[in-house]
Coordinates of C-alpha atoms and ligand atoms in Angstrom, one line a residue:
Chain Z
M1474 CA -71.0 97.4 45.4
N1475 CA -74.7 97.2 44.9
R1476 CA -76.3 95.5 42.8
R1477 CA -76.9 97.8 39.8
K1478 CA -73.6 99.3 40.8
L1479 CA -72.3 95.7 39.9
R1480 CA -74.0 95.4 36.2
Q1481 CA -72.5 98.0 35.5
A1482 CA -69.6 97.4 36.4
M1483 CA -69.7 93.9 34.6
S1484 CA -71.4 95.7 31.5
P1485 CA -68.1 96.0 29.0
W1486 CA -66.9 92.8 29.7
I1487 CA -70.2 90.8 29.2
T1488 CA -70.4 92.9 26.5
A1489 CA -67.4 91.7 25.2
G1490 CA -67.5 88.2 25.8
G1491 CA -70.4 88.1 23.9
F1492 CA -68.8 89.2 20.9
F1493 CA -66.3 86.7 21.0
A1494 CA -69.1 84.2 22.2
V1495 CA -71.0 84.8 18.7
W1496 CA -67.8 84.8 16.4
E1497 CA -66.7 81.2 18.1
V1498 CA -70.2 79.9 17.1
A1499 CA -70.7 81.6 13.5
C1500 CA -67.2 79.8 12.9
L1501 CA -68.3 76.4 14.5
A1502 CA -71.3 76.6 12.9
F1503 CA -71.2 77.4 9.9
D1504 CA -68.2 75.9 9.4
I1505 CA -66.1 78.6 8.4
P1506 CA -62.3 77.8 7.5
Q1507 CA -59.5 78.9 9.6
S1508 CA -57.3 80.0 6.0
I1509 CA -60.9 83.0 5.9
L1510 CA -61.7 83.6 9.5
P1511 CA -60.5 82.1 12.2
S1512 CA -62.0 81.3 15.2
P1513 CA -60.6 83.1 19.2
T1514 CA -59.9 80.1 20.0
D1515 CA -57.9 79.5 17.3
S1516 CA -56.6 82.8 17.3
V1517 CA -55.7 82.8 21.2
K1518 CA -53.8 79.4 20.5
A1519 CA -52.4 80.9 17.8
G1520 CA -51.3 83.7 19.6
I1521 CA -50.0 81.4 22.6
E1522 CA -48.0 79.1 20.7
F1523 CA -46.0 82.4 18.6
W1524 CA -46.0 84.3 21.8
P1525 CA -42.6 85.2 21.9
V1526 CA -42.5 86.8 18.2
I1527 CA -45.9 88.6 19.3
L1528 CA -44.3 89.8 22.7
S1529 CA -41.2 91.1 20.7
A1530 CA -43.3 92.6 17.9
S1531 CA -45.6 94.2 20.5
M1532 CA -42.9 96.1 22.3
Q1533 CA -41.7 97.2 18.6
T1534 CA -44.8 99.2 17.9
L1535 CA -45.1 100.6 21.8
Y1536 CA -41.8 101.4 21.9
T1537 CA -42.3 103.6 18.5
T1538 CA -45.4 104.9 19.8
L1539 CA -44.6 105.8 22.9
V1540 CA -41.3 107.2 21.3
G1541 CA -44.0 109.4 19.1
F1542 CA -46.8 110.1 21.1
F1543 CA -44.1 111.7 23.8
I1544 CA -42.6 114.1 20.5
A1545 CA -45.8 114.8 19.4
L1546 CA -46.5 115.8 23.3
V1547 CA -43.9 118.3 23.5
V1548 CA -44.0 119.8 20.3
G1549 CA -47.7 119.8 20.1
V1550 CA -47.6 121.5 23.6
A1551 CA -45.3 124.1 22.5
L1552 CA -46.9 124.7 19.1
G1553 CA -50.3 124.8 21.0
A1554 CA -49.6 127.6 23.6
L1555 CA -47.7 129.8 20.6
V1556 CA -50.9 129.8 18.2
G1557 CA -53.1 129.9 21.7
S1558 CA -51.9 133.0 23.1
S1559 CA -52.0 135.3 19.9
Q1560 CA -54.8 136.7 17.5
A1561 CA -52.7 137.2 15.0
M1562 CA -50.8 134.2 15.6
Y1563 CA -53.5 131.9 15.3
R1564 CA -54.9 133.9 12.7
A1565 CA -51.7 133.2 10.8
T1566 CA -51.0 130.3 11.0
N1567 CA -54.4 128.0 11.4
P1568 CA -55.3 127.7 7.0
L1569 CA -51.7 126.2 7.0
L1570 CA -52.1 123.7 9.8
I1571 CA -55.5 122.7 9.2
G1572 CA -54.0 121.5 5.1
F1573 CA -51.6 120.0 6.6
N1574 CA -53.9 118.2 8.9
S1575 CA -55.6 117.2 5.7
V1576 CA -52.8 115.2 4.3
P1577 CA -53.1 111.3 4.8
K1578 CA -50.1 110.4 6.8
V1579 CA -49.7 107.3 5.4
A1580 CA -49.1 109.0 2.4
M1581 CA -46.5 110.8 4.3
V1582 CA -44.7 106.7 5.2
P1583 CA -42.9 106.9 1.5
V1584 CA -41.0 110.1 1.6
L1585 CA -40.3 108.8 5.6
V1586 CA -38.7 106.2 3.8
M1587 CA -36.6 108.3 1.2
W1588 CA -35.2 110.2 4.5
F1589 CA -34.3 107.9 7.2
G1590 CA -34.4 104.3 5.6
I1591 CA -36.5 101.0 6.8
G1592 CA -36.7 101.0 10.4
S1593 CA -37.8 102.5 13.7
V1594 CA -37.5 105.9 12.6
P1595 CA -40.0 106.1 9.8
A1596 CA -42.5 104.8 12.9
I1597 CA -41.8 106.7 15.2
L1598 CA -42.5 109.6 12.8
T1599 CA -45.7 108.8 11.3
A1600 CA -46.7 108.5 15.5
F1601 CA -45.4 111.5 15.9
L1602 CA -47.3 113.3 12.7
T1603 CA -50.9 111.7 13.6
A1604 CA -50.6 112.1 16.8
F1605 CA -49.7 115.4 17.2
F1606 CA -52.0 117.6 15.6
P1607 CA -55.6 117.7 17.9
I1608 CA -52.6 117.7 21.0
L1609 CA -51.9 121.5 19.7
A1610 CA -55.1 122.1 18.1
N1611 CA -56.8 121.6 21.3
V1612 CA -54.2 123.3 23.7
A1613 CA -54.0 126.1 21.7
T1614 CA -58.2 126.7 22.0
G1615 CA -58.0 125.9 25.6
I1616 CA -55.6 129.2 25.2
A1617 CA -57.3 131.3 23.1
T1618 CA -60.7 130.8 24.9
L1619 CA -60.0 132.3 27.8
E1620 CA -62.6 134.5 29.0
P1621 CA -62.2 138.3 27.7
E1622 CA -63.4 139.5 31.0
L1623 CA -60.2 136.7 32.5
A1624 CA -57.2 138.7 30.2
D1625 CA -59.3 142.2 31.7
V1626 CA -58.6 141.1 35.4
L1627 CA -55.1 140.3 35.1
R1628 CA -53.9 142.5 32.3
S1629 CA -55.3 145.2 34.7
L1630 CA -52.8 143.6 36.9
G1631 CA -50.3 144.1 35.0
A1632 CA -49.4 140.7 34.3
K1633 CA -47.2 140.3 31.0
R1634 CA -48.0 137.7 28.3
G1635 CA -45.5 135.1 30.0
V1636 CA -47.2 135.4 33.7
I1637 CA -51.0 134.9 31.8
L1638 CA -49.6 132.0 30.1
R1639 CA -48.4 130.1 33.0
K1640 CA -51.6 130.9 35.7
V1641 CA -54.5 130.2 33.5
G1642 CA -53.6 130.0 30.1
L1643 CA -51.7 126.6 29.9
P1644 CA -53.6 125.1 33.5
R1645 CA -56.9 126.0 31.8
A1646 CA -56.3 124.1 28.3
L1647 CA -55.6 121.3 30.9
P1648 CA -59.1 119.3 30.5
Y1649 CA -58.3 120.2 26.7
L1650 CA -54.7 118.5 26.7
F1651 CA -56.0 115.7 28.2
A1652 CA -58.8 114.8 26.0
S1653 CA -56.7 115.5 23.4
L1654 CA -54.2 113.0 24.2
K1655 CA -56.9 110.0 24.2
V1656 CA -57.0 110.6 20.5
A1657 CA -53.7 111.2 20.2
I1658 CA -51.9 108.2 21.0
S1659 CA -54.8 105.9 19.5
L1660 CA -53.4 108.0 16.2
A1661 CA -50.0 107.5 17.1
F1662 CA -50.8 103.9 17.4
V1663 CA -52.4 103.7 14.2
G1664 CA -49.5 105.4 13.0
S1665 CA -46.9 103.4 14.0
V1666 CA -48.8 100.2 13.2
I1667 CA -49.6 101.5 9.7
A1668 CA -45.9 102.9 8.8
E1669 CA -44.5 99.6 10.0
M1670 CA -46.6 97.7 7.7
V1671 CA -45.3 99.9 4.9
A1672 CA -42.1 100.5 5.8
S1673 CA -39.8 98.5 9.0
D1674 CA -38.9 95.3 9.8
G1675 CA -40.3 94.9 13.5
G1676 CA -43.2 95.3 14.9
I1677 CA -47.2 94.8 14.9
G1678 CA -48.1 96.1 11.9
Y1679 CA -44.8 94.2 10.6
L1680 CA -46.3 90.8 11.7
L1681 CA -49.2 91.3 10.5
L1682 CA -47.8 91.9 7.3
T1683 CA -45.6 88.9 6.9
A1684 CA -48.2 86.9 8.5
S1685 CA -50.7 87.3 6.4
S1686 CA -49.1 87.4 3.2
S1687 CA -47.6 83.6 4.3
F1688 CA -51.2 83.1 5.0
R1689 CA -51.2 82.4 8.5
V1690 CA -54.2 83.6 9.4
P1691 CA -55.0 82.4 13.1
L1692 CA -51.9 84.8 13.6
V1693 CA -53.1 87.7 11.6
F1694 CA -55.7 87.8 14.0
A1695 CA -53.7 86.6 16.7
A1696 CA -52.2 89.9 16.0
L1697 CA -55.1 91.9 15.6
L1698 CA -56.8 91.1 18.9
V1699 CA -52.7 92.4 20.6
V1700 CA -53.4 95.6 18.8
G1701 CA -56.8 96.1 20.3
V1702 CA -56.0 95.1 23.7
L1703 CA -52.5 97.8 23.7
G1704 CA -55.3 100.4 21.8
I1705 CA -57.1 99.9 25.0
L1706 CA -54.9 99.6 27.5
M1707 CA -53.2 103.3 25.9
Y1708 CA -56.7 104.5 26.3
V1709 CA -57.5 103.8 30.2
I1710 CA -53.8 105.0 31.1
A1711 CA -54.6 108.2 29.3
D1712 CA -58.0 108.6 31.0
L1713 CA -56.8 107.5 34.2
I1714 CA -53.8 110.3 34.1
E1715 CA -57.0 113.0 33.2
R1716 CA -59.4 111.8 36.3
R1717 CA -56.7 112.2 38.3
S1718 CA -55.4 116.0 36.9
T1719 CA -58.6 117.8 35.8
R1720 CA -61.0 116.8 38.5
W1721 CA -62.0 120.4 38.5
A1722 CA -63.1 120.3 34.8
T1723 CA -65.9 117.6 35.4
R1724 CA -67.1 119.5 38.4
G1725 CA -65.5 116.7 40.7
G1726 CA -67.1 114.1 39.7
G1727 CA -65.9 111.1 37.2
S1728 CA -65.9 111.4 33.7
L1729 CA -65.5 108.5 30.5
Chain D
M732 CA -92.8 163.0 27.2
V733 CA -90.3 164.4 29.2
N734 CA -87.4 165.8 26.6
T735 CA -86.7 169.0 28.0
L736 CA -84.2 167.2 30.3
P737 CA -81.4 169.5 29.5
P738 CA -78.3 167.8 28.8
T739 CA -76.1 168.9 31.5
P740 CA -75.8 168.6 35.0
E741 CA -78.9 169.4 37.1
E742 CA -76.8 169.9 40.4
P743 CA -73.0 170.1 40.8
A744 CA -71.4 166.2 41.1
S745 CA -68.1 165.1 42.1
G746 CA -68.8 168.2 45.4
G747 CA -65.7 170.0 44.9
Q748 CA -63.5 166.9 45.8
R749 CA -60.0 166.5 43.6
P750 CA -60.9 164.6 41.1
F751 CA -59.3 161.0 40.7
V752 CA -60.6 160.3 37.2
E753 CA -60.3 162.1 34.2
L754 CA -61.8 162.1 30.5
T755 CA -61.9 164.9 28.6
D756 CA -63.5 165.0 24.8
V757 CA -62.7 160.8 24.5
S758 CA -63.2 159.5 21.5
L759 CA -62.8 155.7 20.7
T760 CA -63.9 153.7 17.6
Y761 CA -63.6 149.7 18.0
G762 CA -62.6 148.1 14.3
D763 CA -59.8 149.4 12.4
F764 CA -60.9 148.9 8.6
G765 CA -63.1 151.8 8.1
E766 CA -66.2 149.9 8.8
G767 CA -65.3 150.7 12.5
L768 CA -67.6 151.0 15.2
L769 CA -68.0 154.5 17.4
A770 CA -68.7 153.6 20.6
L771 CA -67.9 157.0 23.0
K772 CA -68.2 160.4 21.5
D773 CA -67.4 163.6 23.1
F774 CA -66.9 161.1 26.4
N775 CA -66.4 163.2 29.6
L776 CA -66.8 162.0 33.6
S777 CA -65.0 163.4 35.9
V778 CA -65.0 161.0 38.9
G779 CA -63.7 163.3 42.2
Q780 CA -60.6 160.8 44.5
G781 CA -62.8 158.3 47.5
E782 CA -66.6 159.3 45.4
F783 CA -68.2 156.2 43.7
C784 CA -70.0 157.1 41.3
A785 CA -72.6 155.0 39.0
L786 CA -73.0 155.0 35.5
V787 CA -76.1 153.8 34.2
G788 CA -77.3 153.9 30.4
P789 CA -78.7 151.6 27.3
S790 CA -77.3 149.1 26.6
G791 CA -74.2 148.2 23.5
C792 CA -74.2 152.8 24.8
G793 CA -70.0 152.3 25.7
K794 CA -70.5 151.4 29.5
S795 CA -67.6 148.7 29.8
T796 CA -66.0 151.3 27.2
T797 CA -65.5 153.6 29.3
L798 CA -63.8 151.3 32.1
K799 CA -61.4 149.8 29.5
L800 CA -60.4 153.3 29.0
V801 CA -59.9 154.4 32.3
S802 CA -58.3 151.0 33.8
G803 CA -55.8 151.5 30.5
L804 CA -56.8 147.9 29.2
R805 CA -57.7 150.5 25.5
Q806 CA -56.5 154.1 24.6
P807 CA -58.4 156.8 23.4
D808 CA -58.7 157.6 19.7
A809 CA -58.7 161.1 20.6
G810 CA -59.4 162.9 23.8
G811 CA -57.2 162.3 27.4
V812 CA -57.2 159.7 30.4
I813 CA -56.1 160.6 33.6
V814 CA -56.3 158.7 36.7
A815 CA -54.8 159.5 40.0
G816 CA -52.7 162.8 38.3
K817 CA -51.4 160.7 35.6
E818 CA -52.3 160.6 31.7
V819 CA -53.3 156.7 31.3
S820 CA -51.2 154.9 28.1
K821 CA -51.1 151.3 29.7
P822 CA -53.2 149.6 32.4
L823 CA -53.2 150.6 35.6
K824 CA -52.1 148.5 38.4
I825 CA -54.1 150.3 40.9
V826 CA -57.2 148.8 40.2
G827 CA -59.3 145.8 41.2
M828 CA -62.2 144.7 38.8
A829 CA -65.2 142.8 39.3
F830 CA -67.6 142.0 36.3
Q831 CA -71.2 139.9 35.9
N832 CA -69.1 137.1 35.6
P833 CA -67.5 136.0 38.5
T834 CA -64.4 134.7 36.4
L835 CA -62.7 132.9 38.9
L836 CA -60.4 129.8 38.0
P837 CA -61.4 126.5 38.8
W838 CA -58.5 124.9 39.3
R839 CA -57.5 127.2 42.4
T840 CA -59.4 127.6 45.6
S841 CA -61.3 130.4 46.7
L842 CA -58.6 131.2 48.7
D843 CA -55.7 130.7 45.4
N844 CA -57.9 132.9 43.3
V845 CA -58.4 135.7 46.0
L846 CA -54.8 135.4 45.9
L847 CA -53.8 135.9 42.3
P848 CA -53.7 139.3 42.1
L849 CA -50.9 138.7 44.4
E850 CA -49.0 136.5 42.3
I851 CA -49.3 138.8 39.5
V852 CA -49.2 142.6 40.3
D853 CA -45.7 144.3 41.8
P854 CA -44.3 145.4 44.0
H855 CA -45.8 141.6 45.9
R856 CA -45.0 139.6 43.2
R857 CA -41.7 139.0 44.2
R858 CA -41.7 138.7 47.6
F859 CA -44.8 136.7 47.8
R860 CA -43.8 133.2 48.8
K861 CA -42.4 135.0 51.7
E862 CA -45.0 137.1 52.8
R863 CA -47.7 134.7 51.8
A864 CA -48.5 134.1 55.7
R865 CA -49.4 137.5 56.0
H866 CA -51.5 137.2 52.1
V867 CA -53.5 134.5 53.7
E868 CA -54.1 136.3 57.0
R869 CA -55.4 139.9 54.9
A870 CA -57.4 137.8 52.7
M871 CA -59.4 135.5 55.1
A872 CA -60.7 138.9 56.2
L873 CA -61.6 140.1 53.2
F874 CA -63.8 136.8 53.7
D875 CA -64.9 137.4 56.4
K876 CA -65.9 141.4 55.8
V877 CA -67.8 140.2 53.6
G878 CA -69.7 137.7 54.9
L879 CA -67.9 134.0 53.8
K880 CA -67.1 131.4 56.1
D881 CA -65.5 128.0 55.2
V882 CA -65.4 128.7 51.2
A883 CA -60.9 129.5 51.7
D884 CA -60.3 125.6 51.1
R885 CA -63.2 125.0 48.3
F886 CA -63.0 124.5 44.7
P887 CA -65.4 127.7 42.4
W888 CA -67.9 125.0 41.0
Q889 CA -68.2 123.9 45.0
L890 CA -70.1 127.4 45.9
S891 CA -73.4 129.1 44.8
G892 CA -73.3 132.2 42.4
G893 CA -73.2 134.4 45.1
M894 CA -70.6 133.3 47.2
Q895 CA -68.7 133.0 43.7
Q896 CA -69.2 136.8 43.1
R897 CA -68.4 137.8 46.7
V898 CA -65.3 135.8 46.1
S899 CA -64.5 137.6 43.3
L900 CA -65.0 140.7 45.0
C901 CA -62.0 139.8 47.6
R902 CA -60.0 139.1 44.5
S903 CA -60.6 142.9 43.4
L904 CA -59.9 144.1 46.3
I905 CA -56.9 141.7 48.1
H906 CA -54.2 144.5 46.3
E907 CA -56.1 147.5 48.2
P908 CA -56.2 149.0 44.5
D909 CA -57.4 152.9 44.8
L910 CA -59.8 152.7 42.1
L911 CA -62.4 149.8 42.0
L912 CA -64.0 149.2 38.8
L913 CA -67.5 146.8 38.9
D914 CA -68.9 145.4 35.5
E915 CA -73.1 145.4 36.5
P916 CA -71.6 142.9 39.1
F917 CA -75.1 141.9 40.6
G918 CA -76.5 141.5 37.4
A919 CA -76.6 137.8 37.2
L920 CA -77.6 137.4 41.1
D921 CA -81.7 136.5 41.8
A922 CA -83.0 139.6 43.8
F923 CA -82.2 138.6 47.5
T924 CA -78.5 138.3 47.2
R925 CA -78.6 140.7 45.3
E926 CA -79.8 144.0 48.2
D927 CA -77.0 141.4 50.6
L928 CA -74.4 142.4 48.2
W929 CA -74.9 145.7 47.1
D930 CA -74.7 146.1 51.9
T931 CA -71.5 144.1 51.6
V932 CA -70.2 146.4 49.1
K933 CA -71.2 149.9 50.6
A934 CA -69.7 149.1 53.9
L935 CA -66.5 147.9 52.2
W936 CA -66.8 151.7 50.5
E937 CA -68.0 153.5 53.8
E938 CA -64.3 151.5 55.4
R939 CA -61.7 152.1 53.4
K940 CA -63.1 154.9 50.6
F941 CA -61.3 153.3 47.6
T942 CA -62.8 155.3 44.3
T943 CA -65.2 153.7 42.7
L944 CA -67.4 152.9 39.2
L945 CA -70.2 151.5 39.2
I946 CA -71.7 149.8 36.5
T947 CA -75.6 148.9 35.7
H948 CA -78.8 149.0 34.4
D949 CA -80.7 148.5 37.4
L950 CA -82.0 151.9 39.0
T951 CA -82.6 151.4 42.4
E952 CA -78.9 149.7 42.9
S953 CA -78.2 153.0 41.0
V954 CA -79.4 155.5 43.4
Y955 CA -79.0 153.5 46.5
M956 CA -75.1 152.6 46.1
A957 CA -73.8 155.6 44.6
E958 CA -72.9 159.7 45.3
T959 CA -72.9 160.7 41.7
V960 CA -75.3 159.0 38.8
H961 CA -74.4 159.7 35.1
V962 CA -76.5 158.8 32.5
L963 CA -75.5 157.9 29.4
S964 CA -76.8 158.4 25.8
A965 CA -76.6 155.4 23.3
R966 CA -74.0 154.8 21.3
P967 CA -72.0 156.8 20.4
G968 CA -72.2 157.2 24.1
R969 CA -71.5 160.5 26.4
V970 CA -72.7 161.8 29.6
I971 CA -76.7 163.5 29.3
H972 CA -77.2 163.7 32.9
S973 CA -75.2 163.4 36.0
Q974 CA -77.1 163.5 39.7
R975 CA -75.9 163.6 43.1
I976 CA -77.6 161.3 45.3
P977 CA -78.2 162.8 48.8
A978 CA -77.1 160.5 51.4
H979 CA -79.8 161.0 53.5
L980 CA -81.8 159.3 50.8
R981 CA -80.0 155.5 50.9
R982 CA -78.9 155.0 54.8
T983 CA -80.7 151.9 55.1
R984 CA -81.9 149.2 53.2
E985 CA -85.4 150.6 54.0
D986 CA -84.8 153.6 53.2
R987 CA -85.5 152.4 49.8
F988 CA -89.1 152.3 50.1
S989 CA -89.0 156.0 51.0
P990 CA -91.2 158.1 48.0
A991 CA -87.8 161.0 48.1
F992 CA -85.6 157.9 47.3
A993 CA -88.8 156.4 44.0
D994 CA -88.6 160.6 43.2
T995 CA -85.3 159.9 42.3
V996 CA -85.7 157.0 40.9
H997 CA -87.8 157.9 38.5
R998 CA -86.0 161.2 37.8
L999 CA -83.1 159.0 36.7
R1000 CA -85.8 156.3 34.7
Q1001 CA -87.2 159.3 32.6
H1002 CA -83.5 160.8 31.9
V1003 CA -82.9 156.9 30.6
G1004 CA -85.7 156.6 28.7
H1005 CA -84.3 159.4 26.7
A1006 CA -81.0 159.0 25.7
Q1007 CA -83.4 155.4 24.6
E1008 CA -84.9 157.3 22.6
N1009 CA -83.1 160.0 21.4
P1010 CA -79.6 158.2 20.3
S1011 CA -76.9 161.0 20.5
Ligands
ADP1879 N1 -64.1 144.6 21.3 C1 -65.1 144.9 20.7 N2 -64.9 145.9 19.3 C2 -65.8 145.6 18.2 N3 -66.8 146.0 19.0 C3 -67.4 146.0 20.5 C4 -65.9 145.2 20.9 N4 -66.8 145.8 22.4 C5 -68.2 146.3 22.6 N5 -68.0 146.7 21.0 C6 -69.0 147.2 20.4 O1 -69.0 148.7 21.5 C7 -70.1 149.0 21.5 C8 -70.5 149.9 23.4 O2 -69.8 148.5 23.9 P1 -69.7 148.4 24.7 O3 -69.3 149.7 26.0 O4 -69.4 147.1 25.4 O5 -71.5 148.5 26.2 P2 -72.2 148.1 27.7 O6 -72.9 149.8 27.8 O7 -73.6 147.8 27.3 O8 -71.1 147.6 28.0 C9 -71.0 148.2 21.6 O9 -72.1 148.2 20.5 C10 -70.1 146.9 21.0 O10 -70.9 146.0 20.6
MG1880 MG1 -71.1 146.1 29.6

């Protein structure tokens, strides 16, 4: 590895390190009390002190996020294929979908609680509701933007709708799908955490809420750091899957 | 200007061959909400079995629309379309098509792109897996014929435009169609590649004699390739002039520089000019 490559590989770490260094120094220099802004070391200390709590909360959040995300994936791909494979369907459902997408999903949490009570179900459903729209929209776009000439070639071979969808539509939608997964998993995560803050008895969101209401500010920040790290982790996983599966979409090169 | 040209064929088209494609008094309007766009009107065209014919005409006059009618992708509002003795009422399965855009699937290798029609079209579809080896052999033979070497395992985005178009051509021929429809397939290529491909397509046609309709805006191309050239009027399109091109005019590349060849192109050019100035 030459110097330039090394520098490129290191740059995200250096940026992050710099960010925390500035934060730490600022806390020390201005003597900011822990109850307002704990330094990174304080936060990490709190994290270590309370690790069993944080770990189980993270697991709970990861669980609700992944379950919600998985449902979103299945529903999003199925509906996306349905909407994308016919112009009439696209026209008919578009306004409804846009309207649905404009409703802030947090606003639906109280309704979900009303229906399902406090627990992981509202969090899972919120994750699902926030995540499924970008998946649906992207899959539909990928399928609907099939070149008309290619559609002609296939139709003139007597291809049925289902065959076109399987052989061309879905593979064509894959890069769109994977691009949306990165967005969707982050959204699912945000949805989970928010729902947990409103209507749960576990998870990072719940931990955030209880810690802040008892003024354990370092613990709040420790939880926030964990949220950030988990977010990055999920993004990276989605990105890895994307790169492996659709090399052709980036013409053999990598993407970020 | 030479505006006195009669709108009827100067020389008889399809010399005595049985017509394979026949469009009679065809009209087609796009759009259904009153403000429709009349693309073709009283369109008549006859292409003999095994004939190579070219359609030339102003942009937007309905050339691609004609191919859609012939392939059964669209039905006419009026008039009849007959292919291989049968009224066309749904997409035909005996056609191969190639366009200006190669439209290859980027996630498939060249070989798998070429095999795609066999995975879709009956009767090959059912026994595709069993007969794959035989199909691969055929595809390789086609690659060879169109002058492609070592492309089978490469992806379309690893190929030049000319190579992609050759692969596209192989895809349009793999299922041995009786009718080949080419919609400006050479339009986006550089001059040298284009001229190479002319000879490739010509050689393939000489060998198999599939009925071919070539759309082009290049008159040299039309005269060099086609036995009959049809000139279309501006929209709504119809054939205003058909001309047979004698075989001796266009045997080799050098023939394209002969005075007789230039003269033929020139005459066609006048008809096209006539079409542009006087929308029917
Ligand atoms: N699907 C369509 N819907 C509406 N108008 C169309 C459609 N396809 C073609 N047209 C119009 O019909 C006319 C003929 O089109 P086309 O056959 O593609 O012309 P060209 O001779 O250039 O191939 C053009 O004016 C074009 O804009
Ligand atoms: Mg066209």
